[in-house]
mmCIF file of C-alpha atoms in Angstrom:
data_model
loop_
_atom_site.group_PDB
_atom_site.id
_atom_site.type_symbol
_atom_site.label_atom_id
_atom_site.label_comp_id
_atom_site.label_asym_id
_atom_site.label_seq_id
_atom_site.Cartn_x
_atom_site.Cartn_y
_atom_site.Cartn_z
ATOM 1 C CA MET X 129 -29.762 4.977 -128.481
ATOM 2 C CA ASN X 130 -27.206 7.553 -128.002
ATOM 3 C CA ASP X 131 -24.511 7.722 -125.391
ATOM 4 C CA SER X 132 -26.412 10.123 -123.252
ATOM 5 C CA SER X 133 -29.395 7.793 -122.931
ATOM 6 C CA ARG X 134 -27.121 4.839 -122.364
ATOM 7 C CA GLY X 135 -25.266 6.672 -119.689
ATOM 8 C CA ALA X 136 -28.451 7.800 -118.012
ATOM 9 C CA ALA X 137 -29.918 4.337 -117.649
ATOM 10 C CA PRO X 138 -27.649 3.230 -114.884
ATOM 11 C CA HIS X 139 -28.331 6.452 -113.057
ATOM 12 C CA HIS X 140 -32.057 5.886 -113.427
ATOM 13 C CA ARG X 141 -31.762 2.350 -112.175
ATOM 14 C CA GLN X 142 -29.628 3.514 -109.307
ATOM 15 C CA HIS X 143 -32.486 5.576 -107.944
ATOM 16 C CA ALA X 144 -35.299 3.297 -109.012
ATOM 17 C CA GLY X 145 -35.656 1.863 -105.519
ATOM 18 C CA TYR X 146 -36.239 5.299 -104.076
ATOM 19 C CA ALA X 147 -39.271 6.258 -106.084
ATOM 20 C CA GLY X 148 -41.289 8.895 -104.209
ATOM 21 C CA GLN X 149 -38.520 9.236 -101.653
ATOM 22 C CA ARG X 150 -35.707 11.664 -101.333
ATOM 23 C CA PRO X 151 -32.352 10.100 -101.997
ATOM 24 C CA PRO X 152 -30.307 9.623 -98.872
ATOM 25 C CA SER X 153 -27.897 12.374 -98.207
ATOM 26 C CA ASP X 154 -24.246 11.920 -97.476
ATOM 27 C CA GLN X 155 -24.791 13.076 -93.860
ATOM 28 C CA GLY X 156 -26.834 10.030 -92.868
ATOM 29 C CA ARG X 157 -24.669 7.495 -94.738
ATOM 30 C CA ALA X 158 -22.713 5.024 -92.592
ATOM 31 C CA PRO X 159 -18.997 5.469 -92.762
ATOM 32 C CA ALA X 160 -17.121 3.556 -95.367
ATOM 33 C CA GLY X 161 -15.460 0.359 -94.330
ATOM 34 C CA PRO X 162 -16.859 -2.655 -92.449
ATOM 35 C CA ALA X 163 -20.578 -2.923 -91.843
ATOM 36 C CA TYR X 164 -21.723 -0.351 -89.310
ATOM 37 C CA ASP X 165 -23.876 -1.592 -86.450
ATOM 38 C CA GLU X 166 -25.225 1.066 -84.123
ATOM 39 C CA ARG X 167 -25.738 -1.467 -81.337
ATOM 40 C CA ALA X 168 -22.054 -2.392 -81.444
ATOM 41 C CA ALA X 169 -20.968 1.243 -81.119
ATOM 42 C CA PRO X 170 -19.498 2.135 -77.710
ATOM 43 C CA GLN X 171 -21.912 3.958 -75.457
ATOM 44 C CA THR X 172 -20.391 7.262 -74.541
ATOM 45 C CA ARG X 173 -21.706 10.317 -72.810
ATOM 46 C CA PRO X 174 -22.636 13.215 -75.070
ATOM 47 C CA MET X 175 -20.182 15.982 -75.391
ATOM 48 C CA PRO X 176 -21.037 19.108 -73.385
ATOM 49 C CA ILE X 177 -22.301 22.064 -75.284
ATOM 50 C CA VAL X 178 -19.318 24.200 -76.085
ATOM 51 C CA PRO X 179 -19.816 27.934 -76.535
ATOM 52 C CA ASP X 180 -18.967 29.432 -79.837
ATOM 53 C CA PHE X 181 -15.461 30.674 -80.274
ATOM 54 C CA PRO X 182 -14.187 33.197 -82.759
ATOM 55 C CA ASP X 183 -13.006 30.532 -85.226
ATOM 56 C CA ALA X 184 -16.013 28.195 -84.946
ATOM 57 C CA GLY X 185 -18.155 29.973 -87.520
ATOM 58 C CA ARG X 186 -21.173 32.192 -87.052
ATOM 59 C CA ASP X 187 -24.759 30.970 -86.474
ATOM 60 C CA GLY X 188 -23.841 27.398 -87.311
ATOM 61 C CA GLU X 189 -22.178 28.181 -90.625
ATOM 62 C CA ASN X 190 -19.057 26.423 -91.856
ATOM 63 C CA ARG X 191 -19.507 23.474 -89.467
ATOM 64 C CA GLY X 192 -17.936 21.056 -91.940
ATOM 65 C CA SER X 193 -14.512 21.273 -93.333
ATOM 66 C CA ARG X 194 -13.102 24.750 -93.037
ATOM 67 C CA ALA X 195 -10.881 26.871 -95.156
ATOM 68 C CA ASP X 196 -8.230 26.828 -92.459
ATOM 69 C CA GLY X 197 -8.158 23.035 -92.540
ATOM 70 C CA ARG X 198 -9.679 22.490 -89.066
ATOM 71 C CA SER X 199 -12.690 20.266 -88.596
ATOM 72 C CA ASP X 200 -15.604 20.503 -86.166
ATOM 73 C CA GLN X 201 -14.056 17.812 -83.996
ATOM 74 C CA GLU X 202 -10.907 19.886 -83.606
ATOM 75 C CA ASP X 203 -13.038 22.856 -82.595
ATOM 76 C CA ARG X 204 -14.787 20.754 -79.972
ATOM 77 C CA ASP X 205 -11.487 19.478 -78.628
ATOM 78 C CA ARG X 206 -10.165 22.967 -78.439
ATOM 79 C CA GLY X 207 -13.324 24.166 -76.697
ATOM 80 C CA ALA X 208 -13.079 21.375 -74.143
ATOM 81 C CA ALA X 209 -9.473 22.274 -73.503
ATOM 82 C CA ARG X 210 -10.489 25.867 -72.960
ATOM 83 C CA LEU X 211 -13.202 24.850 -70.508
ATOM 84 C CA SER X 212 -10.650 22.979 -68.440
ATOM 85 C CA GLY X 213 -8.475 26.066 -68.283
ATOM 86 C CA PRO X 214 -9.288 29.632 -67.210
ATOM 87 C CA LEU X 215 -12.920 30.705 -67.374
ATOM 88 C CA PHE X 216 -12.156 34.070 -68.946
ATOM 89 C CA ARG X 217 -11.237 34.893 -72.519
ATOM 90 C CA ASP X 218 -7.900 36.226 -71.444
ATOM 91 C CA GLU X 219 -5.817 33.067 -71.125
ATOM 92 C CA MET X 220 -2.569 34.807 -70.329
ATOM 93 C CA PRO X 221 -1.048 33.237 -67.212
ATOM 94 C CA GLN X 222 -1.473 35.397 -64.146
ATOM 95 C CA GLU X 223 1.516 36.672 -62.288
ATOM 96 C CA PRO X 224 1.841 35.004 -58.879
ATOM 97 C CA MET X 225 0.688 37.170 -56.006
ATOM 98 C CA PRO X 226 3.608 38.541 -54.038
ATOM 99 C CA THR X 227 3.924 36.796 -50.728
ATOM 100 C CA ALA X 228 3.766 38.892 -47.593
ATOM 101 C CA PRO X 229 7.080 39.375 -45.855
ATOM 102 C CA PRO X 230 7.528 37.059 -42.886
ATOM 103 C CA THR X 231 6.280 38.635 -39.728
ATOM 104 C CA ALA X 232 8.373 38.760 -36.639
ATOM 105 C CA PRO X 233 7.452 36.157 -34.014
ATOM 106 C CA THR X 234 5.013 37.390 -31.432
ATOM 107 C CA PRO X 235 6.844 38.002 -28.183
ATOM 108 C CA GLN X 236 5.788 35.648 -25.425
ATOM 109 C CA PRO X 237 4.071 37.368 -22.518
ATOM 110 C CA LYS X 238 5.978 37.553 -19.331
ATOM 111 C CA LYS X 239 5.103 35.229 -16.534
ATOM 112 C CA ARG X 240 2.405 36.616 -14.343
ATOM 113 C CA ALA X 241 1.033 35.477 -11.063
ATOM 114 C CA GLY X 242 -2.248 33.635 -11.175
ATOM 115 C CA ARG X 243 -3.794 35.850 -8.474
ATOM 116 C CA ASP X 244 -4.042 39.523 -7.597
ATOM 117 C CA LEU X 245 -0.799 39.957 -5.677
ATOM 118 C CA ARG X 246 -1.736 43.319 -4.207
ATOM 119 C CA ALA X 247 -4.968 41.986 -2.777
ATOM 120 C CA ALA X 248 -3.257 38.803 -1.594
ATOM 121 C CA ILE X 249 -0.487 40.726 0.174
ATOM 122 C CA GLY X 250 -2.937 43.157 1.719
ATOM 123 C CA VAL X 251 -5.212 40.424 3.038
ATOM 124 C CA GLY X 252 -2.207 38.444 4.289
ATOM 125 C CA ILE X 253 -0.846 41.424 6.230
ATOM 126 C CA GLY X 254 -4.266 42.106 7.744
ATOM 127 C CA LEU X 255 -4.721 38.503 8.857
ATOM 128 C CA GLY X 256 -1.201 38.435 10.248
ATOM 129 C CA ALA X 257 -1.845 41.536 12.313
ATOM 130 C CA VAL X 258 -5.040 40.063 13.778
ATOM 131 C CA ILE X 259 -3.331 36.764 14.582
ATOM 132 C CA VAL X 260 -0.268 38.306 16.201
ATOM 133 C CA ALA X 261 -2.339 40.747 18.236
ATOM 134 C CA SER X 262 -4.651 38.034 19.553
ATOM 135 C CA LEU X 263 -1.782 35.623 20.068
ATOM 136 C CA PHE X 264 0.332 37.813 22.350
ATOM 137 C CA ILE X 265 -2.376 39.750 24.168
ATOM 138 C CA VAL X 266 -4.800 37.101 25.420
ATOM 139 C CA LYS X 267 -4.427 33.435 24.533
ATOM 140 C CA ALA X 268 -8.158 32.798 24.834
ATOM 141 C CA VAL X 269 -8.799 35.345 22.076
ATOM 142 C CA PHE X 270 -6.572 33.399 19.726
ATOM 143 C CA VAL X 271 -8.508 30.230 20.596
ATOM 144 C CA GLY X 272 -11.609 32.105 19.441
ATOM 145 C CA VAL X 273 -9.844 33.008 16.182
ATOM 146 C CA ILE X 274 -9.110 29.302 15.606
ATOM 147 C CA ALA X 275 -12.752 28.390 16.330
ATOM 148 C CA VAL X 276 -14.056 30.991 13.856
ATOM 149 C CA ALA X 277 -11.670 29.779 11.161
ATOM 150 C CA VAL X 278 -12.821 26.193 11.778
ATOM 151 C CA VAL X 279 -16.513 27.046 11.454
ATOM 152 C CA VAL X 280 -15.991 29.057 8.255
ATOM 153 C CA GLY X 281 -13.805 26.290 6.801
ATOM 154 C CA LEU X 282 -16.474 23.669 7.575
ATOM 155 C CA TRP X 283 -19.119 25.836 5.959
ATOM 156 C CA GLU X 284 -17.057 26.213 2.776
ATOM 157 C CA LEU X 285 -16.253 22.507 2.581
ATOM 158 C CA THR X 286 -19.803 21.247 3.182
ATOM 159 C CA SER X 287 -21.247 23.840 0.785
ATOM 160 C CA ARG X 288 -18.953 22.779 -2.030
ATOM 161 C CA LEU X 289 -19.684 19.096 -1.382
ATOM 162 C CA GLN X 290 -23.405 19.709 -1.679
ATOM 163 C CA GLU X 291 -23.125 21.967 -4.720
ATOM 164 C CA ARG X 292 -20.806 19.775 -6.752
ATOM 165 C CA LYS X 293 -21.496 16.239 -5.525
ATOM 166 C CA GLN X 294 -24.913 16.479 -3.845
ATOM 167 C CA ILE X 295 -23.305 15.245 -0.605
ATOM 168 C CA LYS X 296 -25.168 16.561 2.443
ATOM 169 C CA ALA X 297 -22.680 16.516 5.291
ATOM 170 C CA PRO X 298 -24.584 17.954 8.309
ATOM 171 C CA LEU X 299 -23.088 21.352 9.095
ATOM 172 C CA VAL X 300 -24.717 22.029 12.476
ATOM 173 C CA PRO X 301 -23.223 19.085 14.431
ATOM 174 C CA LEU X 302 -19.925 19.612 12.618
ATOM 175 C CA ALA X 303 -19.738 23.294 13.575
ATOM 176 C CA VAL X 304 -20.714 22.686 17.217
ATOM 177 C CA GLY X 305 -18.402 19.697 17.508
ATOM 178 C CA GLY X 306 -15.574 21.589 15.804
ATOM 179 C CA VAL X 307 -15.691 24.433 18.316
ATOM 180 C CA ALA X 308 -15.881 21.877 21.128
ATOM 181 C CA MET X 309 -12.777 20.108 19.789
ATOM 182 C CA VAL X 310 -10.717 23.303 19.694
ATOM 183 C CA VAL X 311 -11.747 24.360 23.208
ATOM 184 C CA ALA X 312 -11.283 20.843 24.605
ATOM 185 C CA GLY X 313 -7.809 20.634 23.050
ATOM 186 C CA TYR X 314 -6.811 23.920 24.686
ATOM 187 C CA VAL X 315 -8.297 23.036 28.067
ATOM 188 C CA ARG X 316 -7.762 19.276 28.322
ATOM 189 C CA GLY X 317 -5.072 18.591 25.757
ATOM 190 C CA ALA X 318 -5.036 15.624 23.381
ATOM 191 C CA GLU X 319 -7.364 13.574 25.607
ATOM 192 C CA GLY X 320 -10.052 16.243 25.490
ATOM 193 C CA ALA X 321 -9.669 16.617 21.726
ATOM 194 C CA TRP X 322 -10.199 12.883 21.154
ATOM 195 C CA VAL X 323 -13.298 12.803 23.347
ATOM 196 C CA ALA X 324 -14.782 15.776 21.508
ATOM 197 C CA MET X 325 -13.999 14.109 18.178
ATOM 198 C CA ALA X 326 -15.836 10.943 19.197
ATOM 199 C CA LEU X 327 -18.885 12.888 20.360
ATOM 200 C CA THR X 328 -18.917 14.899 17.125
ATOM 201 C CA ALA X 329 -18.896 11.706 15.058
ATOM 202 C CA LEU X 330 -21.842 10.352 17.079
ATOM 203 C CA ALA X 331 -23.730 13.624 16.599
ATOM 204 C CA VAL X 332 -23.225 13.437 12.827
ATOM 205 C CA LEU X 333 -24.629 9.884 12.749
ATOM 206 C CA VAL X 334 -27.715 10.845 14.738
ATOM 207 C CA TRP X 335 -28.344 14.163 12.967
ATOM 208 C CA ARG X 336 -28.396 12.517 9.555
ATOM 209 C CA MET X 337 -31.087 10.073 10.729
ATOM 210 C CA THR X 338 -33.668 12.843 10.546
ATOM 211 C CA GLU X 339 -33.581 12.707 6.740
ATOM 212 C CA PRO X 340 -34.448 9.902 4.280
ATOM 213 C CA PRO X 341 -32.026 6.966 4.249
ATOM 214 C CA ASP X 342 -30.978 7.472 0.629
ATOM 215 C CA GLY X 343 -27.315 8.519 0.663
ATOM 216 C CA TYR X 344 -26.992 8.089 4.426
ATOM 217 C CA LEU X 345 -23.656 6.276 4.300
ATOM 218 C CA ARG X 346 -22.252 8.761 1.779
ATOM 219 C CA ASP X 347 -23.283 11.817 3.825
ATOM 220 C CA VAL X 348 -22.085 10.390 7.140
ATOM 221 C CA THR X 349 -18.715 9.432 5.670
ATOM 222 C CA ALA X 350 -18.271 12.942 4.299
ATOM 223 C CA GLY X 351 -19.219 14.386 7.681
ATOM 224 C CA LEU X 352 -16.651 12.274 9.529
ATOM 225 C CA PHE X 353 -14.003 13.247 7.006
ATOM 226 C CA ALA X 354 -14.825 16.948 7.463
ATOM 227 C CA ALA X 355 -14.699 16.597 11.272
ATOM 228 C CA PHE X 356 -11.232 15.087 11.157
ATOM 229 C CA TYR X 357 -9.834 17.228 8.350
ATOM 230 C CA VAL X 358 -10.747 20.674 9.692
ATOM 231 C CA PRO X 359 -11.432 20.931 13.450
ATOM 232 C CA PHE X 360 -9.485 17.947 14.745
ATOM 233 C CA LEU X 361 -6.259 18.939 13.000
ATOM 234 C CA ALA X 362 -6.791 22.533 14.140
ATOM 235 C CA THR X 363 -6.850 21.418 17.793
ATOM 236 C CA PHE X 364 -3.071 20.843 17.620
ATOM 237 C CA VAL X 365 -2.612 24.593 17.207
ATOM 238 C CA ALA X 366 -4.611 25.143 20.387
ATOM 239 C CA MET X 367 -2.525 22.489 22.158
ATOM 240 C CA MET X 368 0.690 24.253 21.123
ATOM 241 C CA LEU X 369 -0.666 27.389 22.735
ATOM 242 C CA THR X 370 -0.938 25.765 26.195
ATOM 243 C CA ALA X 371 2.840 25.726 26.748
ATOM 244 C CA GLU X 372 4.553 28.574 28.573
ATOM 245 C CA ASP X 373 6.142 29.705 25.321
ATOM 246 C CA GLY X 374 2.964 28.765 23.451
ATOM 247 C CA PRO X 375 2.679 32.029 21.507
ATOM 248 C CA GLN X 376 6.259 31.620 20.268
ATOM 249 C CA ARG X 377 5.538 28.031 19.206
ATOM 250 C CA VAL X 378 2.416 29.024 17.327
ATOM 251 C CA LEU X 379 4.265 31.930 15.732
ATOM 252 C CA THR X 380 7.042 29.587 14.642
ATOM 253 C CA PHE X 381 4.463 27.212 13.180
ATOM 254 C CA LEU X 382 2.780 30.002 11.218
ATOM 255 C CA LEU X 383 6.050 31.582 10.058
ATOM 256 C CA LEU X 384 7.513 28.323 8.796
ATOM 257 C CA THR X 385 4.354 27.423 6.887
ATOM 258 C CA VAL X 386 4.081 30.861 5.295
ATOM 259 C CA VAL X 387 7.810 30.946 4.455
ATOM 260 C CA SER X 388 7.565 27.473 2.926
ATOM 261 C CA ASP X 389 4.656 28.506 0.700
ATOM 262 C CA THR X 390 6.388 31.754 -0.225
ATOM 263 C CA GLY X 391 9.658 30.002 -1.100
ATOM 264 C CA ALA X 392 7.852 27.437 -3.224
ATOM 265 C CA TYR X 393 5.947 30.158 -5.051
ATOM 266 C CA ALA X 394 8.910 32.468 -5.632
ATOM 267 C CA VAL X 395 11.389 29.818 -6.772
ATOM 268 C CA GLY X 396 8.832 27.858 -8.768
ATOM 269 C CA TRP X 397 7.567 30.970 -10.544
ATOM 270 C CA ARG X 398 11.072 32.094 -11.483
ATOM 271 C CA PHE X 399 12.909 28.823 -12.123
ATOM 272 C CA GLY X 400 10.252 26.106 -12.216
ATOM 273 C CA LYS X 401 10.505 23.792 -15.238
ATOM 274 C CA HIS X 402 9.922 20.255 -13.967
ATOM 275 C CA LYS X 403 6.398 19.483 -12.800
ATOM 276 C CA LEU X 404 6.039 17.990 -9.355
ATOM 277 C CA ALA X 405 2.559 16.462 -9.686
ATOM 278 C CA PRO X 406 1.016 17.608 -12.997
ATOM 279 C CA ARG X 407 -2.152 15.552 -12.598
ATOM 280 C CA ILE X 408 -2.889 17.072 -9.203
ATOM 281 C CA SER X 409 -1.474 20.600 -9.309
ATOM 282 C CA PRO X 410 0.100 21.641 -12.637
ATOM 283 C CA GLY X 411 1.546 24.815 -11.116
ATOM 284 C CA LYS X 412 3.803 23.054 -8.638
ATOM 285 C CA THR X 413 7.347 22.220 -9.671
ATOM 286 C CA ARG X 414 10.296 20.356 -8.215
ATOM 287 C CA GLU X 415 12.265 23.566 -8.190
ATOM 288 C CA GLY X 416 9.467 25.114 -6.134
ATOM 289 C CA LEU X 417 9.646 22.258 -3.636
ATOM 290 C CA ALA X 418 13.402 22.780 -3.343
ATOM 291 C CA GLY X 419 12.779 26.464 -2.696
ATOM 292 C CA ALA X 420 10.208 25.617 -0.014
ATOM 293 C CA VAL X 421 12.675 23.297 1.733
ATOM 294 C CA ALA X 422 15.524 25.827 1.611
ATOM 295 C CA PHE X 423 13.438 28.748 2.849
ATOM 296 C CA ALA X 424 11.735 26.721 5.587
ATOM 297 C CA MET X 425 14.981 25.220 6.884
ATOM 298 C CA ALA X 426 16.622 28.644 7.088
ATOM 299 C CA ALA X 427 13.601 30.115 8.878
ATOM 300 C CA GLY X 428 13.382 27.079 11.161
ATOM 301 C CA ALA X 429 16.995 27.432 12.269
ATOM 302 C CA LEU X 430 16.447 31.101 13.127
ATOM 303 C CA CYS X 431 13.153 30.510 14.958
ATOM 304 C CA MET X 432 14.376 27.588 17.048
ATOM 305 C CA GLN X 433 17.524 29.451 17.957
ATOM 306 C CA PHE X 434 15.956 32.784 18.936
ATOM 307 C CA LEU X 435 12.247 32.199 19.675
ATOM 308 C CA ILE X 436 11.934 28.790 21.356
ATOM 309 C CA ASP X 437 13.299 28.273 24.865
ATOM 310 C CA GLY X 438 15.886 25.498 24.835
ATOM 311 C CA GLY X 439 15.782 25.167 21.056
ATOM 312 C CA ALA X 440 18.827 24.687 18.790
ATOM 313 C CA TRP X 441 19.487 25.712 15.226
ATOM 314 C CA TRP X 442 19.940 22.144 13.992
ATOM 315 C CA GLN X 443 16.503 21.293 15.384
ATOM 316 C CA GLY X 444 15.191 24.150 13.333
ATOM 317 C CA LEU X 445 16.684 22.626 10.194
ATOM 318 C CA LEU X 446 14.809 19.380 10.795
ATOM 319 C CA LEU X 447 11.657 21.248 11.717
ATOM 320 C CA GLY X 448 11.843 23.347 8.551
ATOM 321 C CA LEU X 449 12.324 20.273 6.393
ATOM 322 C CA ALA X 450 9.319 18.562 7.974
ATOM 323 C CA VAL X 451 7.160 21.679 7.575
ATOM 324 C CA ALA X 452 8.059 22.048 3.877
ATOM 325 C CA VAL X 453 7.088 18.431 3.189
ATOM 326 C CA SER X 454 3.856 18.471 5.223
ATOM 327 C CA ALA X 455 2.757 21.840 3.837
ATOM 328 C CA THR X 456 3.319 20.666 0.261
ATOM 329 C CA LEU X 457 1.418 17.431 0.892
ATOM 330 C CA GLY X 458 -1.425 19.364 2.481
ATOM 331 C CA ASP X 459 -1.620 21.688 -0.497
ATOM 332 C CA LEU X 460 -1.653 18.733 -2.885
ATOM 333 C CA GLY X 461 -4.316 17.018 -0.781
ATOM 334 C CA GLU X 462 -6.723 19.920 -1.062
ATOM 335 C CA SER X 463 -5.886 20.247 -4.751
ATOM 336 C CA MET X 464 -7.112 16.675 -5.138
ATOM 337 C CA ILE X 465 -10.354 17.580 -3.379
ATOM 338 C CA LYS X 466 -10.883 20.661 -5.546
ATOM 339 C CA ARG X 467 -10.116 18.733 -8.729
ATOM 340 C CA ASP X 468 -12.619 16.077 -7.745
ATOM 341 C CA LEU X 469 -15.184 18.805 -7.121
ATOM 342 C CA GLY X 470 -14.252 20.648 -10.318
ATOM 343 C CA ILE X 471 -13.539 23.999 -8.657
ATOM 344 C CA LYS X 472 -10.564 26.327 -8.417
ATOM 345 C CA ASP X 473 -11.130 27.777 -4.940
ATOM 346 C CA MET X 474 -13.161 26.659 -1.948
ATOM 347 C CA GLY X 475 -14.601 30.149 -1.517
ATOM 348 C CA THR X 476 -14.295 33.850 -2.263
ATOM 349 C CA LEU X 477 -14.128 35.277 1.237
ATOM 350 C CA LEU X 478 -10.482 36.392 1.026
ATOM 351 C CA PRO X 479 -9.606 38.502 -2.059
ATOM 352 C CA GLY X 480 -6.466 37.213 -3.731
ATOM 353 C CA HIS X 481 -6.552 33.996 -1.680
ATOM 354 C CA GLY X 482 -9.915 32.378 -2.311
ATOM 355 C CA GLY X 483 -11.597 31.012 0.782
ATOM 356 C CA ILE X 484 -10.528 30.202 4.304
ATOM 357 C CA MET X 485 -9.913 26.582 3.333
ATOM 358 C CA ASP X 486 -7.546 27.747 0.601
ATOM 359 C CA ARG X 487 -5.345 29.227 3.350
ATOM 360 C CA LEU X 488 -5.794 26.346 5.800
ATOM 361 C CA ASP X 489 -4.810 23.676 3.271
ATOM 362 C CA SER X 490 -1.122 23.701 4.231
ATOM 363 C CA LEU X 491 -1.630 24.780 7.855
ATOM 364 C CA LEU X 492 -3.940 21.957 8.962
ATOM 365 C CA PRO X 493 -1.681 18.957 8.181
ATOM 366 C CA THR X 494 1.382 20.862 9.382
ATOM 367 C CA ALA X 495 -0.051 21.564 12.863
ATOM 368 C CA PRO X 496 0.308 18.000 14.281
ATOM 369 C CA VAL X 497 3.811 17.712 12.758
ATOM 370 C CA VAL X 498 5.052 20.890 14.457
ATOM 371 C CA TRP X 499 3.316 20.018 17.745
ATOM 372 C CA LEU X 500 4.960 16.583 17.838
ATOM 373 C CA LEU X 501 8.461 17.826 16.957
ATOM 374 C CA MET X 502 8.196 20.615 19.515
ATOM 375 C CA VAL X 503 7.288 18.064 22.193
ATOM 376 C CA ILE X 504 10.250 15.881 21.146
ATOM 377 C CA PHE X 505 12.759 18.752 20.990
ATOM 378 C CA VAL X 506 11.828 20.954 23.966
ATOM 379 C CA GLY X 507 9.007 19.181 25.823
ATOM 380 C CA ALA X 508 5.256 19.760 26.100
ATOM 381 C CA SER X 509 5.319 22.633 28.629
#
């Protein structure tokens, strides 16, 4: 046996166990080293399909070792790195976008009044002319002006209560009783006003009995509040009018209240920084209150000195101080009512002002204060 046959025998025996089968290729052979167990291999997620790149071969060719020395695994790693970077072929870093130049700060708008000043001034002048004309011509006419204001104010108040809170304060007995209170106060003084107030309260109780009892106590309470708040406080204006210098007293009362409101508005709008009662009326400031006091005291000194018989300037200072405080409290009181009702104005009857009640808010609580101080300073008649 020659060397060739001897050398071929081992090769023949090597493949004897694979008779009729193809010899295993190198691709399916387990890697060299320790025994390979597929179950012991770590379970990993398959690699994502990476698109072909210029150096990855064409149509699956050259997937093994490459002439440039890179393997398939290196190609996959490089492809994964490219997927985590830009999505486009051009991988050159982009130049940062130029930032826009900083814009100049927007100028803050100037302070503006919350209402139409022209309409407010026009309506105020018109009302003032009517009041002064009725006040100095015939006193009884001015009593009628007070009665009309009371009825309209009651209508606004009861309407808003029913719209916003479903409170049905009876308007008819309130309106009739309100007019009776004003007339009784002018004719019979404080005694007549109290009697009319008592009768009005009784009328409200009886009138509400004609409807179902649900909400009776709520409606009656609102009616009594309305009777006291609007017509009863207004009777003090009528009682001021009964004195010999009644028109001058009423004029002083109106001037001081208007000057107080104007001073609070002007000073607060120009210099106001510290809120007076932010939960009740965010627009009111301490500086505005100081302006109201200063303006009212100055006007009070002038009015008591030149309009009221037997009055003195120092009495006017005290009167102006009291008016500024009572007018501010009255304004805050109605602001509480409107906040509870969730409204801005009680009505829309007066352009630039709102409703009648929006003008009576500071006048009503100020009327008994001025009446009392006038009686103390110069007497009732």
